PDB file of C-alpha atoms and ligand atoms in Angstrom:
ATOM      1  CA  MET A   1       0.000   0.000   0.000  1.00  0.00           C
ATOM      2  CA  LYS A   2       2.968   2.299   0.553  1.00  0.00           C
ATOM      3  CA  GLU A   3       4.247   2.325  -3.034  1.00  0.00           C
ATOM      4  CA  LEU A   4       1.625   4.814  -4.176  1.00  0.00           C
ATOM      5  CA  GLY A   5       2.764   7.533  -1.794  1.00  0.00           C
ATOM      6  CA  ASN A   6       0.269  10.341  -1.416  1.00  0.00           C
ATOM      7  CA  ALA A   7      -1.885   9.181  -4.315  1.00  0.00           C
ATOM      8  CA  THR A   8      -5.661   9.429  -3.868  1.00  0.00           C
ATOM      9  CA  PHE A   9      -7.571   6.289  -3.015  1.00  0.00           C
ATOM     10  CA  GLU A  10      -8.904   5.690  -6.544  1.00  0.00           C
ATOM     11  CA  ASN A  11      -5.380   4.510  -7.410  1.00  0.00           C
ATOM     12  CA  TYR A  12      -5.257   2.070  -4.518  1.00  0.00           C
ATOM     13  CA  VAL A  13      -8.412   0.421  -5.832  1.00  0.00           C
ATOM     14  CA  GLY A  14      -6.913   0.380  -9.327  1.00  0.00           C
ATOM     15  CA  MET A  15      -3.766  -1.263  -8.056  1.00  0.00           C
ATOM     16  CA  GLU A  16      -5.323  -3.872  -5.756  1.00  0.00           C
ATOM     17  CA  GLN A  17      -8.524  -5.449  -7.035  1.00  0.00           C
ATOM     18  CA  GLY A  18      -9.172  -3.146  -9.982  1.00  0.00           C
ATOM     19  CA  PHE A  19     -12.465  -1.813 -11.310  1.00  0.00           C
ATOM     20  CA  SER A  20     -15.322  -3.805 -12.743  1.00  0.00           C
ATOM     21  CA  GLU A  21     -16.527  -2.894 -16.218  1.00  0.00           C
ATOM     22  CA  MET A  22     -19.587  -1.259 -14.704  1.00  0.00           C
ATOM     23  CA  GLY A  23     -17.727   0.761 -12.083  1.00  0.00           C
ATOM     24  CA  TYR A  24     -15.143   1.966 -14.578  1.00  0.00           C
ATOM     25  CA  GLN A  25     -17.722   2.941 -17.197  1.00  0.00           C
ATOM     26  CA  ILE A  26     -20.032   4.740 -14.772  1.00  0.00           C
ATOM     27  CA  VAL A  27     -17.162   7.016 -13.782  1.00  0.00           C
ATOM     28  CA  ALA A  28     -16.116   7.559 -17.417  1.00  0.00           C
ATOM     29  CA  HIS A  29     -19.679   8.457 -18.381  1.00  0.00           C
ATOM     30  CA  ILE A  30     -20.380  10.689 -15.416  1.00  0.00           C
ATOM     31  CA  LEU A  31     -17.168  12.656 -16.031  1.00  0.00           C
ATOM     32  CA  THR A  32     -18.167  13.074 -19.677  1.00  0.00           C
ATOM     33  CA  LEU A  33     -21.657  14.202 -18.672  1.00  0.00           C
ATOM     34  CA  GLY A  34     -19.985  16.786 -16.439  1.00  0.00           C
ATOM     35  CA  TYR A  35     -18.088  18.584 -19.178  1.00  0.00           C
ATOM     36  CA  ALA A  36     -20.932  18.242 -21.676  1.00  0.00           C
ATOM     37  CA  VAL A  37     -23.239  20.096 -19.271  1.00  0.00           C
ATOM     38  CA  MET A  38     -20.645  22.863 -18.837  1.00  0.00           C
ATOM     39  CA  LEU A  39     -20.497  23.400 -22.602  1.00  0.00           C
ATOM     40  CA  ALA A  40     -24.293  23.479 -22.802  1.00  0.00           C
ATOM     41  CA  GLY A  41     -24.345  25.941 -19.878  1.00  0.00           C
ATOM     42  CA  LEU A  42     -21.832  28.140 -21.679  1.00  0.00           C
ATOM     43  CA  PHE A  43     -24.274  28.596 -24.558  1.00  0.00           C
ATOM     44  CA  TYR A  44     -27.198  29.176 -22.213  1.00  0.00           C
ATOM     45  CA  PHE A  45     -25.435  32.005 -20.378  1.00  0.00           C
ATOM     46  CA  ILE A  46     -24.259  33.695 -23.563  1.00  0.00           C
ATOM     47  CA  LEU A  47     -27.619  33.438 -25.269  1.00  0.00           C
ATOM     48  CA  THR A  48     -29.712  34.638 -22.313  1.00  0.00           C
ATOM     49  CA  MET A  49     -27.505  37.580 -21.438  1.00  0.00           C
ATOM     50  CA  LYS A  50     -29.776  40.087 -23.185  1.00  0.00           C
ATOM     51  CA  THR A  51     -32.849  38.963 -21.244  1.00  0.00           C
ATOM     52  CA  VAL A  52     -31.676  40.860 -18.163  1.00  0.00           C
ATOM     53  CA  ALA A  53     -31.024  44.600 -17.772  1.00  0.00           C
ATOM     54  CA  PRO A  54     -27.414  45.671 -18.528  1.00  0.00           C
ATOM     55  CA  ARG A  55     -26.530  46.132 -14.842  1.00  0.00           C
ATOM     56  CA  TYR A  56     -27.156  42.422 -14.181  1.00  0.00           C
ATOM     57  CA  ARG A  57     -25.209  41.083 -17.154  1.00  0.00           C
ATOM     58  CA  ILE A  58     -21.957  40.781 -15.274  1.00  0.00           C
ATOM     59  CA  SER A  59     -23.589  37.825 -13.487  1.00  0.00           C
ATOM     60  CA  SER A  60     -23.929  36.037 -16.845  1.00  0.00           C
ATOM     61  CA  VAL A  61     -20.354  36.972 -17.725  1.00  0.00           C
ATOM     62  CA  LEU A  62     -19.136  35.348 -14.500  1.00  0.00           C
ATOM     63  CA  SER A  63     -21.135  32.213 -15.330  1.00  0.00           C
ATOM     64  CA  VAL A  64     -19.414  32.155 -18.726  1.00  0.00           C
ATOM     65  CA  VAL A  65     -16.003  32.322 -17.010  1.00  0.00           C
ATOM     66  CA  VAL A  66     -17.019  29.463 -14.709  1.00  0.00           C
ATOM     67  CA  MET A  67     -18.321  27.347 -17.619  1.00  0.00           C
ATOM     68  CA  VAL A  68     -15.128  27.713 -19.645  1.00  0.00           C
ATOM     69  CA  SER A  69     -12.801  26.855 -16.775  1.00  0.00           C
ATOM     70  CA  ALA A  70     -14.999  23.964 -15.591  1.00  0.00           C
ATOM     71  CA  PHE A  71     -15.308  22.573 -19.108  1.00  0.00           C
ATOM     72  CA  LEU A  72     -11.538  22.480 -19.558  1.00  0.00           C
ATOM     73  CA  LEU A  73     -10.911  20.979 -16.137  1.00  0.00           C
ATOM     74  CA  LEU A  74     -13.574  18.284 -16.419  1.00  0.00           C
ATOM     75  CA  PHE A  75     -12.369  17.380 -19.899  1.00  0.00           C
ATOM     76  CA  LYS A  76      -8.905  16.889 -18.461  1.00  0.00           C
ATOM     77  CA  GLN A  77     -10.293  14.956 -15.501  1.00  0.00           C
ATOM     78  CA  ALA A  78     -12.127  12.561 -17.837  1.00  0.00           C
ATOM     79  CA  SER A  79      -9.009  11.818 -19.900  1.00  0.00           C
ATOM     80  CA  ASN A  80      -6.995  11.449 -16.703  1.00  0.00           C
ATOM     81  CA  TRP A  81      -9.447   8.700 -15.709  1.00  0.00           C
ATOM     82  CA  SER A  82      -9.254   6.790 -18.980  1.00  0.00           C
ATOM     83  CA  ASP A  83      -5.460   7.130 -19.189  1.00  0.00           C
ATOM     84  CA  ALA A  84      -4.846   6.027 -15.614  1.00  0.00           C
ATOM     85  CA  PHE A  85      -6.662   2.681 -15.803  1.00  0.00           C
ATOM     86  CA  GLN A  86      -6.394   0.004 -18.442  1.00  0.00           C
ATOM     87  CA  PHE A  87      -8.472  -3.063 -19.179  1.00  0.00           C
ATOM     88  CA  ASN A  88      -6.840  -6.379 -18.307  1.00  0.00           C
ATOM     89  CA  ALA A  89      -8.445  -9.061 -20.499  1.00  0.00           C
ATOM     90  CA  GLU A  90      -7.125 -11.907 -18.397  1.00  0.00           C
ATOM     91  CA  LYS A  91      -8.751 -10.659 -15.208  1.00  0.00           C
ATOM     92  CA  GLY A  92     -11.670  -8.904 -16.876  1.00  0.00           C
ATOM     93  CA  ARG A  93     -11.082  -5.749 -14.831  1.00  0.00           C
ATOM     94  CA  TYR A  94      -9.393  -2.359 -15.089  1.00  0.00           C
ATOM     95  CA  PHE A  95      -6.060  -1.821 -13.349  1.00  0.00           C
ATOM     96  CA  LEU A  96      -3.565   1.021 -13.006  1.00  0.00           C
ATOM     97  CA  ALA A  97      -1.922   1.438 -16.407  1.00  0.00           C
ATOM     98  CA  ALA A  98       1.849   0.995 -16.490  1.00  0.00           C
ATOM     99  CA  GLY A  99       3.743   4.223 -17.038  1.00  0.00           C
ATOM    100  CA  ALA A 100       0.652   6.454 -17.042  1.00  0.00           C
ATOM    101  CA  ASP A 101      -0.088   9.325 -14.666  1.00  0.00           C
ATOM    102  CA  LEU A 102      -2.008   8.306 -11.585  1.00  0.00           C
ATOM    103  CA  PHE A 103      -5.568   9.499 -11.173  1.00  0.00           C
ATOM    104  CA  ASN A 104      -5.821  12.692  -9.173  1.00  0.00           C
ATOM    105  CA  ASN A 105      -8.649  14.943  -7.998  1.00  0.00           C
ATOM    106  CA  GLY A 106      -6.296  17.867  -7.491  1.00  0.00           C
ATOM    107  CA  TYR A 107      -7.246  19.476 -10.805  1.00  0.00           C
ATOM    108  CA  ARG A 108     -10.694  19.990  -9.375  1.00  0.00           C
ATOM    109  CA  TYR A 109      -9.396  21.848  -6.355  1.00  0.00           C
ATOM    110  CA  LEU A 110      -7.384  24.240  -8.472  1.00  0.00           C
ATOM    111  CA  ASN A 111     -10.388  24.801 -10.706  1.00  0.00           C
ATOM    112  CA  TRP A 112     -12.423  25.722  -7.603  1.00  0.00           C
ATOM    113  CA  LEU A 113      -9.814  28.324  -6.804  1.00  0.00           C
ATOM    114  CA  ILE A 114     -11.118  30.193  -9.860  1.00  0.00           C
ATOM    115  CA  ASP A 115     -14.757  29.174  -9.690  1.00  0.00           C
ATOM    116  CA  VAL A 116     -15.517  29.602  -5.994  1.00  0.00           C
ATOM    117  CA  PRO A 117     -14.680  33.339  -5.857  1.00  0.00           C
ATOM    118  CA  MET A 118     -16.530  33.844  -9.162  1.00  0.00           C
ATOM    119  CA  LEU A 119     -19.662  32.066  -7.885  1.00  0.00           C
ATOM    120  CA  LEU A 120     -19.608  33.969  -4.601  1.00  0.00           C
ATOM    121  CA  PHE A 121     -19.049  37.238  -6.410  1.00  0.00           C
ATOM    122  CA  GLN A 122     -21.764  36.612  -8.887  1.00  0.00           C
ATOM    123  CA  ILE A 123     -24.675  37.015  -6.496  1.00  0.00           C
ATOM    124  CA  LEU A 124     -23.322  40.401  -5.372  1.00  0.00           C
ATOM    125  CA  PHE A 125     -24.032  41.711  -8.869  1.00  0.00           C
ATOM    126  CA  VAL A 126     -27.661  40.591  -8.710  1.00  0.00           C
ATOM    127  CA  VAL A 127     -28.809  41.494  -5.198  1.00  0.00           C
ATOM    128  CA  ALA A 128     -28.676  44.944  -3.619  1.00  0.00           C
ATOM    129  CA  LEU A 129     -27.082  44.915  -0.164  1.00  0.00           C
ATOM    130  CA  THR A 130     -28.977  47.079   2.303  1.00  0.00           C
ATOM    131  CA  ARG A 131     -26.636  47.194   5.310  1.00  0.00           C
ATOM    132  CA  SER A 132     -23.419  45.356   4.485  1.00  0.00           C
ATOM    133  CA  ASN A 133     -20.564  46.933   2.602  1.00  0.00           C
ATOM    134  CA  PHE A 134     -20.023  45.523  -0.913  1.00  0.00           C
ATOM    135  CA  ALA A 135     -16.211  45.657  -0.862  1.00  0.00           C
ATOM    136  CA  SER A 136     -15.986  44.128   2.586  1.00  0.00           C
ATOM    137  CA  ILE A 137     -18.216  41.173   1.715  1.00  0.00           C
ATOM    138  CA  ARG A 138     -16.361  40.705  -1.566  1.00  0.00           C
ATOM    139  CA  ASN A 139     -12.967  40.624   0.171  1.00  0.00           C
ATOM    140  CA  GLN A 140     -14.179  38.185   2.805  1.00  0.00           C
ATOM    141  CA  PHE A 141     -15.588  35.936   0.076  1.00  0.00           C
ATOM    142  CA  TRP A 142     -12.234  36.000  -1.720  1.00  0.00           C
ATOM    143  CA  PHE A 143     -10.216  35.331   1.365  1.00  0.00           C
ATOM    144  CA  SER A 144     -12.267  32.534   2.895  1.00  0.00           C
ATOM    145  CA  GLY A 145     -12.998  30.942  -0.480  1.00  0.00           C
ATOM    146  CA  ALA A 146      -9.305  30.688  -1.340  1.00  0.00           C
ATOM    147  CA  ALA A 147      -8.294  29.601   2.172  1.00  0.00           C
ATOM    148  CA  MET A 148     -10.986  26.885   2.232  1.00  0.00           C
ATOM    149  CA  ILE A 149      -9.744  25.390  -0.999  1.00  0.00           C
ATOM    150  CA  ILE A 150      -6.005  25.635  -0.444  1.00  0.00           C
ATOM    151  CA  THR A 151      -6.248  23.935   2.958  1.00  0.00           C
ATOM    152  CA  GLY A 152      -8.542  21.244   1.492  1.00  0.00           C
ATOM    153  CA  TYR A 153      -6.146  20.753  -1.427  1.00  0.00           C
ATOM    154  CA  ILE A 154      -3.303  20.051   0.973  1.00  0.00           C
ATOM    155  CA  GLY A 155      -5.488  17.744   3.079  1.00  0.00           C
ATOM    156  CA  GLN A 156      -6.626  15.568   0.180  1.00  0.00           C
ATOM    157  CA  TYR A 157      -3.049  14.407  -0.400  1.00  0.00           C
ATOM    158  CA  TYR A 158      -3.221  12.601   2.937  1.00  0.00           C
ATOM    159  CA  GLU A 159      -6.495  10.733   2.564  1.00  0.00           C
ATOM    160  CA  ALA A 160      -4.770   7.369   2.170  1.00  0.00           C
ATOM    161  CA  THR A 161      -1.607   7.890   4.186  1.00  0.00           C
ATOM    162  CA  SER A 162      -2.231  10.089   7.228  1.00  0.00           C
ATOM    163  CA  PRO A 163      -5.718  10.337   8.749  1.00  0.00           C
ATOM    164  CA  THR A 164      -4.444  12.931  11.240  1.00  0.00           C
ATOM    165  CA  ALA A 165      -3.142  15.352   8.617  1.00  0.00           C
ATOM    166  CA  TYR A 166      -6.214  14.704   6.480  1.00  0.00           C
ATOM    167  CA  PHE A 167      -8.698  15.503   9.253  1.00  0.00           C
ATOM    168  CA  ILE A 168      -6.800  18.524  10.576  1.00  0.00           C
ATOM    169  CA  TRP A 169      -6.556  20.191   7.156  1.00  0.00           C
ATOM    170  CA  GLY A 170     -10.185  19.256   6.511  1.00  0.00           C
ATOM    171  CA  ALA A 171     -11.246  20.853   9.806  1.00  0.00           C
ATOM    172  CA  VAL A 172      -9.357  24.080   9.075  1.00  0.00           C
ATOM    173  CA  SER A 173     -11.000  24.201   5.662  1.00  0.00           C
ATOM    174  CA  THR A 174     -14.417  23.734   7.287  1.00  0.00           C
ATOM    175  CA  VAL A 175     -13.914  26.824   9.456  1.00  0.00           C
ATOM    176  CA  PHE A 176     -13.595  28.936   6.298  1.00  0.00           C
ATOM    177  CA  PHE A 177     -16.568  27.139   4.791  1.00  0.00           C
ATOM    178  CA  ILE A 178     -18.751  28.058   7.778  1.00  0.00           C
ATOM    179  CA  HIS A 179     -17.656  31.678   7.397  1.00  0.00           C
ATOM    180  CA  ILE A 180     -18.762  31.570   3.742  1.00  0.00           C
ATOM    181  CA  LEU A 181     -22.152  30.116   4.701  1.00  0.00           C
ATOM    182  CA  ILE A 182     -22.711  32.896   7.245  1.00  0.00           C
ATOM    183  CA  LEU A 183     -21.784  35.579   4.688  1.00  0.00           C
ATOM    184  CA  MET A 184     -23.993  34.064   1.989  1.00  0.00           C
ATOM    185  CA  ASN A 185     -26.933  33.836   4.354  1.00  0.00           C
ATOM    186  CA  ARG A 186     -26.526  37.526   5.136  1.00  0.00           C
ATOM    187  CA  VAL A 187     -26.233  38.500   1.453  1.00  0.00           C
ATOM    188  CA  ILE A 188     -29.399  36.597   0.541  1.00  0.00           C
ATOM    189  CA  ARG A 189     -31.397  37.937   3.491  1.00  0.00           C
ATOM    190  CA  GLU A 190     -30.484  41.526   2.639  1.00  0.00           C
ATOM    191  CA  GLY A 191     -31.009  40.905  -1.065  1.00  0.00           C
ATOM    192  CA  LYS A 192     -34.570  39.777  -0.501  1.00  0.00           C
ATOM    193  CA  GLU A 193     -35.555  43.003   1.235  1.00  0.00           C
ATOM    194  CA  GLY A 194     -36.277  45.293  -1.701  1.00  0.00           C
ATOM    195  CA  ALA A 195     -36.786  42.587  -4.298  1.00  0.00           C
ATOM    196  CA  PRO A 196     -40.053  41.801  -6.085  1.00  0.00           C
ATOM    197  CA  GLU A 197     -42.046  38.767  -4.905  1.00  0.00           C
ATOM    198  CA  LYS A 198     -40.869  36.481  -7.710  1.00  0.00           C
ATOM    199  CA  ALA A 199     -37.192  37.325  -7.122  1.00  0.00           C
ATOM    200  CA  ARG A 200     -37.624  36.773  -3.375  1.00  0.00           C
ATOM    201  CA  LYS A 201     -38.897  33.282  -4.019  1.00  0.00           C
ATOM    202  CA  VAL A 202     -36.001  32.487  -6.328  1.00  0.00           C
ATOM    203  CA  LEU A 203     -33.500  33.845  -3.789  1.00  0.00           C
ATOM    204  CA  SER A 204     -34.916  31.462  -1.174  1.00  0.00           C
ATOM    205  CA  GLN A 205     -34.412  28.592  -3.598  1.00  0.00           C
ATOM    206  CA  ILE A 206     -30.857  29.762  -4.251  1.00  0.00           C
ATOM    207  CA  TRP A 207     -30.091  29.576  -0.541  1.00  0.00           C
ATOM    208  CA  VAL A 208     -31.313  25.968  -0.278  1.00  0.00           C
ATOM    209  CA  LEU A 209     -29.454  25.007  -3.440  1.00  0.00           C
ATOM    210  CA  PHE A 210     -26.311  26.711  -2.176  1.00  0.00           C
ATOM    211  CA  VAL A 211     -26.268  24.888   1.148  1.00  0.00           C
ATOM    212  CA  VAL A 212     -27.035  21.461  -0.306  1.00  0.00           C
ATOM    213  CA  ALA A 213     -24.740  21.694  -3.337  1.00  0.00           C
ATOM    214  CA  TRP A 214     -21.753  23.126  -1.482  1.00  0.00           C
ATOM    215  CA  MET A 215     -22.042  20.538   1.299  1.00  0.00           C
ATOM    216  CA  LEU A 216     -21.558  17.815  -1.294  1.00  0.00           C
ATOM    217  CA  TYR A 217     -17.905  18.836  -1.727  1.00  0.00           C
ATOM    218  CA  PRO A 218     -16.851  18.088   1.851  1.00  0.00           C
ATOM    219  CA  GLY A 219     -18.985  14.936   1.489  1.00  0.00           C
ATOM    220  CA  ALA A 220     -16.863  13.881  -1.473  1.00  0.00           C
ATOM    221  CA  TYR A 221     -13.692  14.709   0.464  1.00  0.00           C
ATOM    222  CA  LEU A 222     -14.844  12.370   3.235  1.00  0.00           C
ATOM    223  CA  MET A 223     -16.118   9.702   0.874  1.00  0.00           C
ATOM    224  CA  PRO A 224     -13.416   7.071   1.415  1.00  0.00           C
ATOM    225  CA  HIS A 225     -14.232   7.336   5.127  1.00  0.00           C
ATOM    226  CA  LEU A 226     -18.008   7.719   4.805  1.00  0.00           C
ATOM    227  CA  VAL A 227     -18.319   4.404   3.041  1.00  0.00           C
ATOM    228  CA  GLY A 228     -16.230   2.763   5.775  1.00  0.00           C
ATOM    229  CA  ILE A 229     -12.491   2.858   5.454  1.00  0.00           C
ATOM    230  CA  GLU A 230     -11.967  -0.767   6.391  1.00  0.00           C
ATOM    231  CA  GLY A 231     -14.637  -2.401   4.290  1.00  0.00           C
ATOM    232  CA  ALA A 232     -14.953  -0.086   1.347  1.00  0.00           C
ATOM    233  CA  PHE A 233     -11.597   1.644   1.154  1.00  0.00           C
ATOM    234  CA  PHE A 234     -10.416  -0.916  -1.306  1.00  0.00           C
ATOM    235  CA  SER A 235     -13.698  -1.087  -3.101  1.00  0.00           C
ATOM    236  CA  GLU A 236     -14.888   0.780  -6.121  1.00  0.00           C
ATOM    237  CA  ILE A 237     -18.134   1.871  -4.446  1.00  0.00           C
ATOM    238  CA  GLY A 238     -16.365   4.784  -2.795  1.00  0.00           C
ATOM    239  CA  VAL A 239     -14.722   5.774  -6.082  1.00  0.00           C
ATOM    240  CA  VAL A 240     -17.949   5.712  -8.077  1.00  0.00           C
ATOM    241  CA  ALA A 241     -19.882   7.479  -5.300  1.00  0.00           C
ATOM    242  CA  ARG A 242     -17.278  10.224  -5.125  1.00  0.00           C
ATOM    243  CA  GLN A 243     -17.289  11.025  -8.838  1.00  0.00           C
ATOM    244  CA  ILE A 244     -21.107  10.993  -8.960  1.00  0.00           C
ATOM    245  CA  THR A 245     -21.198  13.334  -5.962  1.00  0.00           C
ATOM    246  CA  TYR A 246     -18.719  15.721  -7.588  1.00  0.00           C
ATOM    247  CA  THR A 247     -20.737  15.815 -10.798  1.00  0.00           C
ATOM    248  CA  ILE A 248     -24.067  16.504  -9.062  1.00  0.00           C
ATOM    249  CA  ALA A 249     -22.335  19.189  -6.985  1.00  0.00           C
ATOM    250  CA  ASP A 250     -20.726  20.805 -10.050  1.00  0.00           C
ATOM    251  CA  VAL A 251     -23.905  20.913 -12.092  1.00  0.00           C
ATOM    252  CA  SER A 252     -25.876  22.324  -9.132  1.00  0.00           C
ATOM    253  CA  SER A 253     -23.399  24.864  -7.804  1.00  0.00           C
ATOM    254  CA  LYS A 254     -22.338  26.225 -11.188  1.00  0.00           C
ATOM    255  CA  VAL A 255     -25.096  25.686 -13.757  1.00  0.00           C
ATOM    256  CA  ILE A 256     -28.385  25.542 -11.810  1.00  0.00           C
ATOM    257  CA  TYR A 257     -27.180  28.313  -9.496  1.00  0.00           C
ATOM    258  CA  GLY A 258     -26.341  30.494 -12.521  1.00  0.00           C
ATOM    259  CA  VAL A 259     -29.707  29.786 -14.126  1.00  0.00           C
ATOM    260  CA  LEU A 260     -31.562  30.721 -10.919  1.00  0.00           C
ATOM    261  CA  LEU A 261     -29.569  33.948 -10.642  1.00  0.00           C
ATOM    262  CA  THR A 262     -30.533  34.762 -14.238  1.00  0.00           C
ATOM    263  CA  VAL A 263     -34.196  34.148 -13.375  1.00  0.00           C
ATOM    264  CA  ALA A 264     -33.948  36.389 -10.292  1.00  0.00           C
ATOM    265  CA  ALA A 265     -32.196  39.101 -12.316  1.00  0.00           C
ATOM    266  CA  ARG A 266     -34.925  38.930 -14.962  1.00  0.00           C
ATOM    267  CA  ALA A 267     -37.613  39.508 -12.329  1.00  0.00           C
ATOM    268  CA  MET A 268     -35.684  42.482 -10.971  1.00  0.00           C
ATOM    269  CA  SER A 269     -35.102  43.859 -14.472  1.00  0.00           C
ATOM    270  CA  LYS A 270     -38.827  43.693 -15.117  1.00  0.00           C
ATOM    271  CA  GLN A 271     -39.593  45.630 -11.974  1.00  0.00           C
ATOM    272  CA  GLU A 272     -37.145  48.299 -13.113  1.00  0.00           C
ATOM    273  CA  GLY A 273     -38.846  48.619 -16.493  1.00  0.00           C
ATOM    274  CA  TYR A 274     -36.633  46.266 -18.521  1.00  0.00           C
ATOM    275  CA  ASP A 275     -39.127  43.641 -19.668  1.00  0.00           C
ATOM    276  CA  TYR A 276     -37.461  41.453 -22.264  1.00  0.00           C
ATOM    277  CA  LYS A 277     -40.648  39.557 -23.061  1.00  0.00           C
ATOM    278  CA  GLU A 278     -42.498  42.760 -23.869  1.00  0.00           C
ATOM    279  CA  MET A 279     -39.587  44.164 -25.870  1.00  0.00           C
ATOM    280  CA  THR A 280     -39.533  41.146 -28.141  1.00  0.00           C
ATOM    281  CA  ALA A 281     -43.296  40.633 -28.343  1.00  0.00           C
TER     282      ALA A 281
HETATM  283  C1  RET B   1     -13.046  20.833   1.076  1.00  0.00           C
HETATM  284  C2  RET B   1     -12.113  20.195   2.084  1.00  0.00           C
HETATM  285  C3  RET B   1     -12.824  19.578   3.210  1.00  0.00           C
HETATM  286  C4  RET B   1     -13.631  20.562   3.989  1.00  0.00           C
HETATM  287  C5  RET B   1     -14.438  21.453   3.111  1.00  0.00           C
HETATM  288  C6  RET B   1     -14.214  21.575   1.750  1.00  0.00           C
HETATM  289  C7  RET B   1     -15.170  22.407   1.002  1.00  0.00           C
HETATM  290  C8  RET B   1     -15.242  22.558  -0.305  1.00  0.00           C
HETATM  291  C9  RET B   1     -16.239  23.330  -1.013  1.00  0.00           C
HETATM  292  C10 RET B   1     -16.051  23.463  -2.340  1.00  0.00           C
HETATM  293  C11 RET B   1     -16.899  24.127  -3.242  1.00  0.00           C
HETATM  294  C12 RET B   1     -16.613  24.122  -4.533  1.00  0.00           C
HETATM  295  C13 RET B   1     -17.389  24.714  -5.564  1.00  0.00           C
HETATM  296  C14 RET B   1     -16.902  24.622  -6.796  1.00  0.00           C
HETATM  297  C15 RET B   1     -17.553  25.119  -7.928  1.00  0.00           C
HETATM  298  O1  RET B   1     -16.981  25.267  -8.944  1.00  0.00           O
HETATM  299  C16 RET B   1     -12.184  21.821   0.312  1.00  0.00           C
HETATM  300  C17 RET B   1     -13.553  19.749   0.157  1.00  0.00           C
HETATM  301  C18 RET B   1     -15.525  22.257   3.805  1.00  0.00           C
HETATM  302  C19 RET B   1     -17.390  23.903  -0.314  1.00  0.00           C
HETATM  303  C20 RET B   1     -18.672  25.391  -5.290  1.00  0.00           C
END
């Protein structure tokens, strides 16, 4: 077990008992679905930009930035998966390929370093803060977002080798995550104050989506332990569950979140006299 160093646990499964055809393919397909949705989202955000008043369009622009970076990352992640494991006809399973790069989730973390500040920022261009200071919230979002990811990135290297380092870095990351949740709750509560009824409803949905989708990431971090480190550590269930969790989280936190913000911005635009439906009728 030592020969793989700080490699993530997907590689340990690939070295020991390997992946079944079904387990391997589910991951390959779900990773492909992930980047396909990002490309589709890219077109959605470009094509719907004009449906909101000019002051809200920066939100769509930020979604476009997120889609492009997520598309590239997930494309890379999918080829990393198919390069890292190779079918062994004798055993009828997929094993670590000789001479190839190991599988690694680290690309994701570095992608979040771009996407997390963008996603947090984005809502500030849709809602109007009543009491809080825009620049202060923005800076706190930046700081805690980056700190949460960098500490988590370091921690994930230890998931197979040092539970202590893994849990300590994970706990530090969680402190920043809680700070982000508190800030976001405040932003949404203030944002609802002057907003029209329809936008208020959508903002409530955004809060629920935000909490659920963002919690999936620490869930995926813990996955090798959630499924039972003794029994399932060397099983593909944890691997498949983790990649499915990441994909649901990515689609929710980037695409659905962006769509809901567009819907909220459209309701606000309408209240301010920018009614796209009427303009094009
Ligand atoms: C880590 C480490 C373990 C503890 C916690 C984490 C939180 C990660 C989050 C990531 C969100 C990513 C998003 C990406 C979108 O592109 C780093 C897994 C709390 C919340 C929204």
